[in-house]
Short mmCIF file of C-alpha atoms in Angstrom, two decimals:
data_model
loop_
_atom_site.label_atom_id
_atom_site.label_comp_id
_atom_site.label_asym_id
_atom_site.label_seq_id
_atom_site.Cartn_x
_atom_site.Cartn_y
_atom_site.Cartn_z
CA MET Z 1 309.16 -85.71 54.79
CA SER Z 2 312.37 -85.29 52.92
CA ARG Z 3 313.10 -85.68 49.24
CA ILE Z 4 315.98 -88.03 48.69
CA LEU Z 5 317.87 -88.78 45.49
CA LEU Z 6 319.69 -92.09 45.16
CA VAL Z 7 322.54 -91.97 42.80
CA TYR Z 8 323.80 -95.35 41.54
CA THR Z 9 327.38 -95.20 40.24
CA GLY Z 10 328.01 -98.98 40.32
CA GLY Z 11 329.36 -101.56 42.72
CA THR Z 12 328.25 -104.73 44.47
CA ILE Z 13 325.19 -103.11 46.17
CA GLY Z 14 323.66 -102.80 42.61
CA MET Z 15 323.92 -106.37 41.79
CA ILE Z 16 321.38 -109.25 41.96
CA LYS Z 17 322.02 -112.92 41.65
CA ASN Z 18 320.31 -114.88 38.98
CA PRO Z 19 318.70 -117.78 40.89
CA GLU Z 20 319.17 -120.21 38.12
CA THR Z 21 322.77 -119.41 36.92
CA GLY Z 22 324.21 -117.73 40.12
CA ALA Z 23 325.65 -114.98 37.96
CA LEU Z 24 325.61 -111.35 39.24
CA THR Z 25 323.80 -108.87 37.03
CA ALA Z 26 323.18 -105.14 37.36
CA PHE Z 27 320.09 -104.16 39.24
CA ASN Z 28 317.48 -101.97 37.63
CA PHE Z 29 317.19 -99.01 40.00
CA ASP Z 30 314.13 -97.81 38.21
CA GLU Z 31 312.36 -100.72 39.89
CA LEU Z 32 313.96 -100.04 43.23
CA LEU Z 33 310.77 -99.67 45.39
CA SER Z 34 309.18 -102.88 43.93
CA ASN Z 35 312.29 -104.83 44.67
CA ILE Z 36 313.03 -103.53 48.10
CA PRO Z 37 309.44 -103.05 49.61
CA GLU Z 38 310.90 -101.88 52.96
CA LEU Z 39 311.64 -98.59 51.45
CA LYS Z 40 307.91 -97.98 51.19
CA LEU Z 41 307.88 -97.76 54.96
CA LEU Z 42 310.21 -94.79 54.99
CA GLU Z 43 308.52 -91.41 55.28
CA HIS Z 44 310.55 -90.01 52.46
CA ASP Z 45 310.00 -89.30 48.75
CA ILE Z 46 312.70 -91.31 47.05
CA SER Z 47 313.87 -90.86 43.46
CA THR Z 48 316.69 -92.69 41.69
CA VAL Z 49 319.17 -91.84 38.95
CA SER Z 50 322.01 -94.04 37.64
CA PHE Z 51 325.19 -93.45 35.69
CA ASP Z 52 324.54 -94.44 32.06
CA GLU Z 53 327.05 -97.18 32.47
CA PRO Z 54 327.69 -98.50 35.98
CA VAL Z 55 331.40 -98.08 36.93
CA ASP Z 56 333.31 -100.66 38.96
CA SER Z 57 334.85 -98.70 41.77
CA SER Z 58 338.33 -99.88 40.68
CA ASP Z 59 337.81 -98.00 37.36
CA MET Z 60 336.76 -94.75 39.07
CA ASP Z 61 338.88 -91.68 38.15
CA THR Z 62 338.61 -87.92 38.15
CA THR Z 63 336.17 -87.76 35.16
CA ASP Z 64 333.78 -89.95 37.16
CA TYR Z 65 334.20 -87.64 40.16
CA VAL Z 66 333.20 -84.67 38.06
CA LYS Z 67 330.29 -86.52 36.57
CA LEU Z 68 329.00 -87.37 40.00
CA ALA Z 69 329.50 -83.81 41.16
CA ASN Z 70 327.62 -82.49 38.11
CA LEU Z 71 324.74 -84.88 38.70
CA ILE Z 72 324.26 -83.86 42.41
CA GLU Z 73 324.69 -80.16 41.47
CA GLU Z 74 322.06 -80.52 38.75
CA HIS Z 75 319.48 -81.87 41.19
CA PHE Z 76 320.76 -80.00 44.31
CA GLU Z 77 317.85 -77.61 44.83
CA ASP Z 78 315.17 -80.28 44.23
CA TYR Z 79 316.27 -82.65 47.01
CA ASP Z 80 316.96 -82.54 50.79
CA GLY Z 81 319.65 -85.17 50.80
CA PHE Z 82 321.68 -87.48 48.43
CA VAL Z 83 322.62 -91.20 48.85
CA VAL Z 84 325.42 -92.30 46.49
CA LEU Z 85 325.67 -96.07 45.92
CA HIS Z 86 329.22 -96.97 45.20
CA GLY Z 87 331.69 -99.87 45.10
CA SER Z 88 333.35 -100.24 48.47
CA ASP Z 89 336.90 -100.79 47.20
CA THR Z 90 337.56 -97.09 46.32
CA MET Z 91 334.67 -95.47 48.08
CA SER Z 92 336.85 -93.63 50.51
CA TYR Z 93 338.83 -92.05 47.68
CA THR Z 94 335.68 -90.90 45.78
CA ALA Z 95 333.86 -89.65 48.80
CA SER Z 96 336.93 -87.76 50.02
CA ALA Z 97 337.35 -86.07 46.62
CA ILE Z 98 333.61 -85.09 46.67
CA SER Z 99 333.99 -83.60 50.02
CA PHE Z 100 336.58 -81.19 48.64
CA MET Z 101 334.64 -80.49 45.53
CA PHE Z 102 331.59 -79.31 47.45
CA GLU Z 103 332.55 -76.20 49.44
CA ASN Z 104 330.20 -75.04 52.17
CA LEU Z 105 327.93 -78.00 51.63
CA LYS Z 106 324.59 -77.54 53.46
CA LYS Z 107 322.98 -80.88 52.57
CA PRO Z 108 323.95 -84.52 53.26
CA ILE Z 109 325.83 -86.59 50.58
CA ILE Z 110 326.03 -90.00 52.05
CA PHE Z 111 328.05 -92.77 50.26
CA THR Z 112 327.23 -96.42 50.96
CA GLY Z 113 327.53 -99.80 49.34
CA SER Z 114 327.73 -103.42 50.56
CA GLN Z 115 329.91 -106.45 50.80
CA LEU Z 116 327.13 -108.72 49.37
CA PRO Z 117 324.88 -108.05 46.48
CA ILE Z 118 321.33 -106.66 47.29
CA GLY Z 119 319.71 -109.91 46.10
CA ASP Z 120 321.82 -112.13 48.32
CA LEU Z 121 320.03 -113.81 51.15
CA ARG Z 122 322.49 -112.51 53.68
CA THR Z 123 323.07 -109.20 52.16
CA ASP Z 124 324.22 -106.17 54.20
CA ALA Z 125 322.95 -103.90 51.37
CA LYS Z 126 319.40 -103.37 52.57
CA GLU Z 127 320.35 -102.06 56.06
CA ASN Z 128 323.15 -99.88 54.68
CA LEU Z 129 320.74 -98.44 52.08
CA ILE Z 130 317.79 -97.97 54.31
CA THR Z 131 319.66 -96.31 57.13
CA SER Z 132 321.66 -94.17 54.73
CA ILE Z 133 318.28 -92.83 53.41
CA GLN Z 134 317.07 -92.23 56.97
CA LEU Z 135 320.19 -90.29 57.84
CA ALA Z 136 320.15 -88.27 54.56
CA GLY Z 137 316.52 -87.24 55.22
CA LEU Z 138 317.04 -86.60 58.96
CA LYS Z 139 315.55 -83.25 60.08
CA GLU Z 140 314.88 -81.62 63.38
CA GLN Z 141 312.52 -78.69 63.66
CA GLY Z 142 312.33 -78.70 59.88
CA LYS Z 143 316.08 -78.28 59.46
CA THR Z 144 318.60 -80.71 57.99
CA VAL Z 145 320.78 -82.35 60.65
CA ILE Z 146 323.77 -83.54 58.54
CA LYS Z 147 325.53 -81.08 56.23
CA GLU Z 148 328.55 -82.82 54.98
CA VAL Z 149 329.75 -85.82 53.05
CA GLY Z 150 329.32 -89.09 55.03
CA LEU Z 151 330.11 -92.75 54.46
CA TYR Z 152 327.69 -95.17 56.02
CA PHE Z 153 328.59 -98.84 56.51
CA GLU Z 154 327.54 -101.45 59.11
CA TYR Z 155 325.62 -99.28 61.62
CA LYS Z 156 328.09 -96.29 61.53
CA LEU Z 157 328.09 -93.03 59.66
CA TYR Z 158 331.59 -91.64 59.33
CA ARG Z 159 332.85 -88.39 57.96
CA ALA Z 160 333.79 -89.57 54.59
CA ASN Z 161 337.26 -87.99 54.37
CA ARG Z 162 338.20 -89.74 57.56
CA THR Z 163 337.71 -93.25 56.32
CA THR Z 164 339.77 -96.19 54.99
CA LYS Z 165 338.62 -99.46 53.81
CA VAL Z 166 340.33 -101.98 56.09
CA ASN Z 167 338.59 -105.32 55.44
CA ALA Z 168 337.51 -107.07 52.26
CA GLU Z 169 335.83 -109.95 54.17
CA HIS Z 170 333.82 -108.49 57.05
CA PHE Z 171 330.67 -106.41 56.90
CA GLU Z 172 332.57 -103.84 59.06
CA ALA Z 173 334.70 -102.86 56.03
CA PHE Z 174 335.54 -99.34 56.96
CA GLU Z 175 337.40 -97.64 59.80
CA SER Z 176 337.88 -94.01 60.90
CA ALA Z 177 340.78 -94.30 63.36
CA ASN Z 178 341.35 -90.68 64.10
CA PHE Z 179 337.77 -89.41 64.19
CA PRO Z 180 334.71 -90.88 65.94
CA PRO Z 181 331.58 -91.75 63.90
CA ILE Z 182 329.21 -88.86 63.47
CA ALA Z 183 326.22 -91.16 63.89
CA GLU Z 184 325.50 -94.66 64.96
CA SER Z 185 322.45 -96.87 64.21
CA GLY Z 186 321.02 -99.01 66.88
CA VAL Z 187 317.50 -99.24 68.36
CA ASN Z 188 317.65 -95.48 67.67
CA LEU Z 189 319.81 -93.29 65.59
CA LYS Z 190 322.40 -91.67 67.71
CA ILE Z 191 323.88 -88.37 66.38
CA ASN Z 192 327.17 -87.11 67.45
CA TYR Z 193 326.10 -83.40 67.33
CA GLU Z 194 329.42 -81.98 68.60
CA LYS Z 195 331.41 -83.60 65.73
CA LEU Z 196 329.08 -82.56 62.91
CA MET Z 197 330.32 -80.01 60.31
CA LYS Z 198 328.73 -76.60 60.61
CA PRO Z 199 328.76 -74.75 57.31
CA ASN Z 200 328.40 -71.02 57.03
CA MET Z 201 324.61 -70.67 56.09
CA ARG Z 202 325.06 -67.23 54.72
CA LYS Z 203 327.60 -68.22 52.22
CA LYS Z 204 326.71 -69.93 48.91
CA MET Z 205 327.87 -73.51 48.07
CA VAL Z 206 330.57 -73.63 45.58
CA VAL Z 207 331.26 -76.72 43.39
CA HIS Z 208 334.89 -77.11 42.28
CA LYS Z 209 335.14 -79.31 39.18
CA SER Z 210 338.72 -78.73 38.21
CA LEU Z 211 340.90 -81.65 39.46
CA ASN Z 212 344.48 -82.50 38.79
CA ASP Z 213 345.48 -86.16 38.86
CA ASN Z 214 349.19 -85.75 38.20
CA ILE Z 215 349.82 -87.39 41.56
CA LEU Z 216 352.04 -90.08 42.75
CA ILE Z 217 351.75 -92.12 46.05
CA LEU Z 218 354.97 -93.51 47.26
CA LYS Z 219 354.95 -95.94 50.17
CA LEU Z 220 358.39 -96.13 51.74
CA PHE Z 221 359.80 -99.57 52.77
CA PRO Z 222 363.06 -100.57 54.36
CA GLY Z 223 365.49 -101.26 51.48
CA ILE Z 224 364.05 -98.74 49.02
CA ASN Z 225 367.04 -97.81 46.78
CA GLN Z 226 368.48 -94.82 45.06
CA GLN Z 227 368.02 -95.98 41.47
CA THR Z 228 364.32 -96.84 42.01
CA LEU Z 229 363.58 -93.56 43.74
CA LYS Z 230 365.35 -91.52 41.09
CA HIS Z 231 363.48 -93.29 38.32
CA ILE Z 232 360.07 -92.56 40.09
CA PHE Z 233 360.89 -88.94 40.88
CA ASP Z 234 362.16 -88.23 37.31
CA THR Z 235 358.63 -88.80 36.03
CA PRO Z 236 358.19 -85.39 34.11
CA HIS Z 237 354.40 -84.64 34.57
CA ILE Z 238 354.19 -85.29 38.30
CA GLU Z 239 353.00 -82.25 40.33
CA GLY Z 240 352.33 -83.76 43.64
CA VAL Z 241 353.78 -86.66 45.69
CA ILE Z 242 352.11 -88.25 48.73
CA LEU Z 243 354.86 -89.87 50.75
CA GLU Z 244 353.62 -92.67 53.07
CA THR Z 245 356.37 -92.71 55.74
CA PHE Z 246 356.88 -94.83 58.83
CA GLY Z 247 355.19 -94.13 62.17
CA SER Z 248 354.81 -90.53 63.01
CA GLY Z 249 356.35 -89.37 59.65
CA ASN Z 250 359.84 -90.89 59.70
CA ALA Z 251 361.90 -91.65 56.64
CA LYS Z 252 365.46 -92.53 55.64
CA THR Z 253 368.16 -90.13 56.64
CA ASP Z 254 370.69 -91.09 53.86
CA ASP Z 255 371.92 -88.11 52.00
CA TRP Z 256 370.85 -89.51 48.56
CA PHE Z 257 367.20 -89.77 49.82
CA THR Z 258 367.01 -86.15 51.16
CA GLU Z 259 368.88 -84.88 48.09
CA ALA Z 260 366.37 -86.63 45.84
CA LEU Z 261 363.49 -84.95 47.73
CA LYS Z 262 365.19 -81.57 47.57
CA ILE Z 263 365.52 -81.87 43.77
CA LEU Z 264 361.88 -82.81 43.51
CA ILE Z 265 360.74 -79.87 45.68
CA ASP Z 266 362.96 -77.41 43.92
CA ARG Z 267 361.31 -78.59 40.69
CA GLY Z 268 358.05 -77.30 42.15
CA VAL Z 269 356.54 -80.64 43.07
CA HIS Z 270 354.45 -80.53 46.24
CA VAL Z 271 355.43 -83.39 48.63
CA VAL Z 272 353.13 -84.31 51.43
CA ASN Z 273 354.02 -86.58 54.36
CA VAL Z 274 351.35 -88.94 55.64
CA THR Z 275 351.65 -91.95 57.89
CA GLN Z 276 351.47 -95.55 56.75
CA CYS Z 277 349.74 -96.28 60.04
CA VAL Z 278 345.93 -96.64 60.05
CA GLY Z 279 345.70 -94.43 63.21
CA GLY Z 280 347.95 -91.62 64.51
CA ALA Z 281 349.48 -88.61 62.86
CA VAL Z 282 352.67 -87.24 61.26
CA LEU Z 283 354.65 -85.13 63.75
CA MET Z 284 357.69 -83.97 61.71
CA GLY Z 285 360.68 -83.09 63.88
CA LYS Z 286 359.64 -85.41 66.85
CA TYR Z 287 362.46 -87.69 65.72
CA ALA Z 288 365.67 -86.88 63.90
CA THR Z 289 364.49 -89.17 61.01
CA SER Z 290 361.83 -86.59 60.14
CA GLU Z 291 363.62 -83.45 61.03
CA ARG Z 292 365.30 -83.29 57.58
CA LEU Z 293 361.92 -83.60 55.83
CA LYS Z 294 360.66 -80.61 57.85
CA LYS Z 295 363.70 -78.58 56.87
CA LEU Z 296 363.28 -79.38 53.16
CA GLY Z 297 359.79 -77.96 53.30
CA VAL Z 298 357.82 -81.27 53.01
CA ILE Z 299 354.20 -80.73 53.89
CA SER Z 300 352.81 -82.39 57.04
CA GLY Z 301 349.62 -84.28 56.48
CA GLY Z 302 348.98 -84.55 60.17
CA ASP Z 303 346.43 -87.25 60.76
CA ILE Z 304 344.91 -87.13 57.22
CA THR Z 305 344.25 -90.51 55.52
CA THR Z 306 345.99 -91.21 52.19
CA GLU Z 307 342.60 -91.23 50.56
CA ALA Z 308 341.83 -87.66 51.75
CA ALA Z 309 345.30 -86.52 50.86
CA VAL Z 310 344.80 -87.64 47.31
CA GLY Z 311 341.43 -85.80 47.09
CA LYS Z 312 342.82 -82.71 48.75
CA MET Z 313 345.91 -82.57 46.46
CA MET Z 314 343.61 -83.17 43.34
CA TYR Z 315 341.56 -80.25 44.51
CA LEU Z 316 344.46 -77.82 45.27
CA LEU Z 317 346.90 -78.44 42.45
CA ASN Z 318 344.92 -76.48 39.91
CA LYS Z 319 344.49 -73.43 42.21
CA ASN Z 320 347.88 -71.99 40.93
CA LEU Z 321 349.20 -71.62 44.56
CA GLY Z 322 352.78 -70.84 45.43
CA PRO Z 323 354.66 -73.40 47.49
CA LYS Z 324 354.31 -71.57 50.83
CA VAL Z 325 350.56 -70.90 50.24
CA PHE Z 326 349.96 -74.39 49.13
CA LYS Z 327 351.70 -75.73 52.31
CA THR Z 328 349.77 -73.55 54.55
CA ILE Z 329 346.43 -74.46 53.03
CA PHE Z 330 347.24 -78.16 52.89
CA GLU Z 331 348.14 -78.20 56.52
CA THR Z 332 344.80 -76.48 57.42
CA SER Z 333 341.66 -78.50 57.81
CA LEU Z 334 339.30 -77.46 55.01
CA ARG Z 335 336.41 -80.06 55.26
CA GLY Z 336 337.13 -81.66 58.70
CA GLU Z 337 339.64 -84.03 57.18
CA MET Z 338 342.30 -83.41 59.76
CA ASN Z 339 342.68 -82.20 63.40
#
């Protein structure tokens, strides 16, 4: 038997439909077991805790990330695993940030949610919730199997910082294009043992709660002009820019574009190159259109997702790292977020 803590932050999964009015209202998670009797069949001791005020995932920010991290840390020694119920729209952003905040994590923190409310007749919430609890409580020979931040949706458990929400309509809402699922749910739970994170069991877990959100994401597009770019880059408080480039990391070769990037980098702003593509990786220098970026000192994001790049940058910006050290660390996989 494992002790599991369900943490409800907000989102569709925590809604039930009023049968008379059809309106969605927040679910009382203190009454979870009575409303979802299937949970009584699980061989786990399940407790629940909620944010004082549920937060729509579109409103989530760094203060909510810290609040969630504090809540998990506060109960960490009392439970074997954690399931975080979260709105799906920004779940990959939150889960990625949490993965960087928990260094040397030795217990599962599994994010899940749903496309339909838990009280809906065709809801995907029950399966997502039940299997997430099973995975969070999974032990073999008395030892926890999963020791990382995961995201479970529609029969697949992904490494959270490898995911992107790709569909607002289908139950298969998430994708992990550059990394296989670490577990799949069918007739049996199939664990991809080779791909699981293996923390150093002799080192203590460290929770990092200092995040810096002075970040800008700039998605390049054909026709972006000098005046617009200059206006964006002149923003005084920006400390990090995530540049979503074409294909394998390609961008404009116009002198004004590279000069704008040079001024930005000389100002001490860290610039990371990630691909706009759902799958694949940045390979700076493969084409002439990315060779200039490489020479300027732009950081290669490799196959990192934009969501993970945001979380990683928030985590690193307050570490007071020099440009070369920051670049070296960012280009190194810290939580399995990149190959």
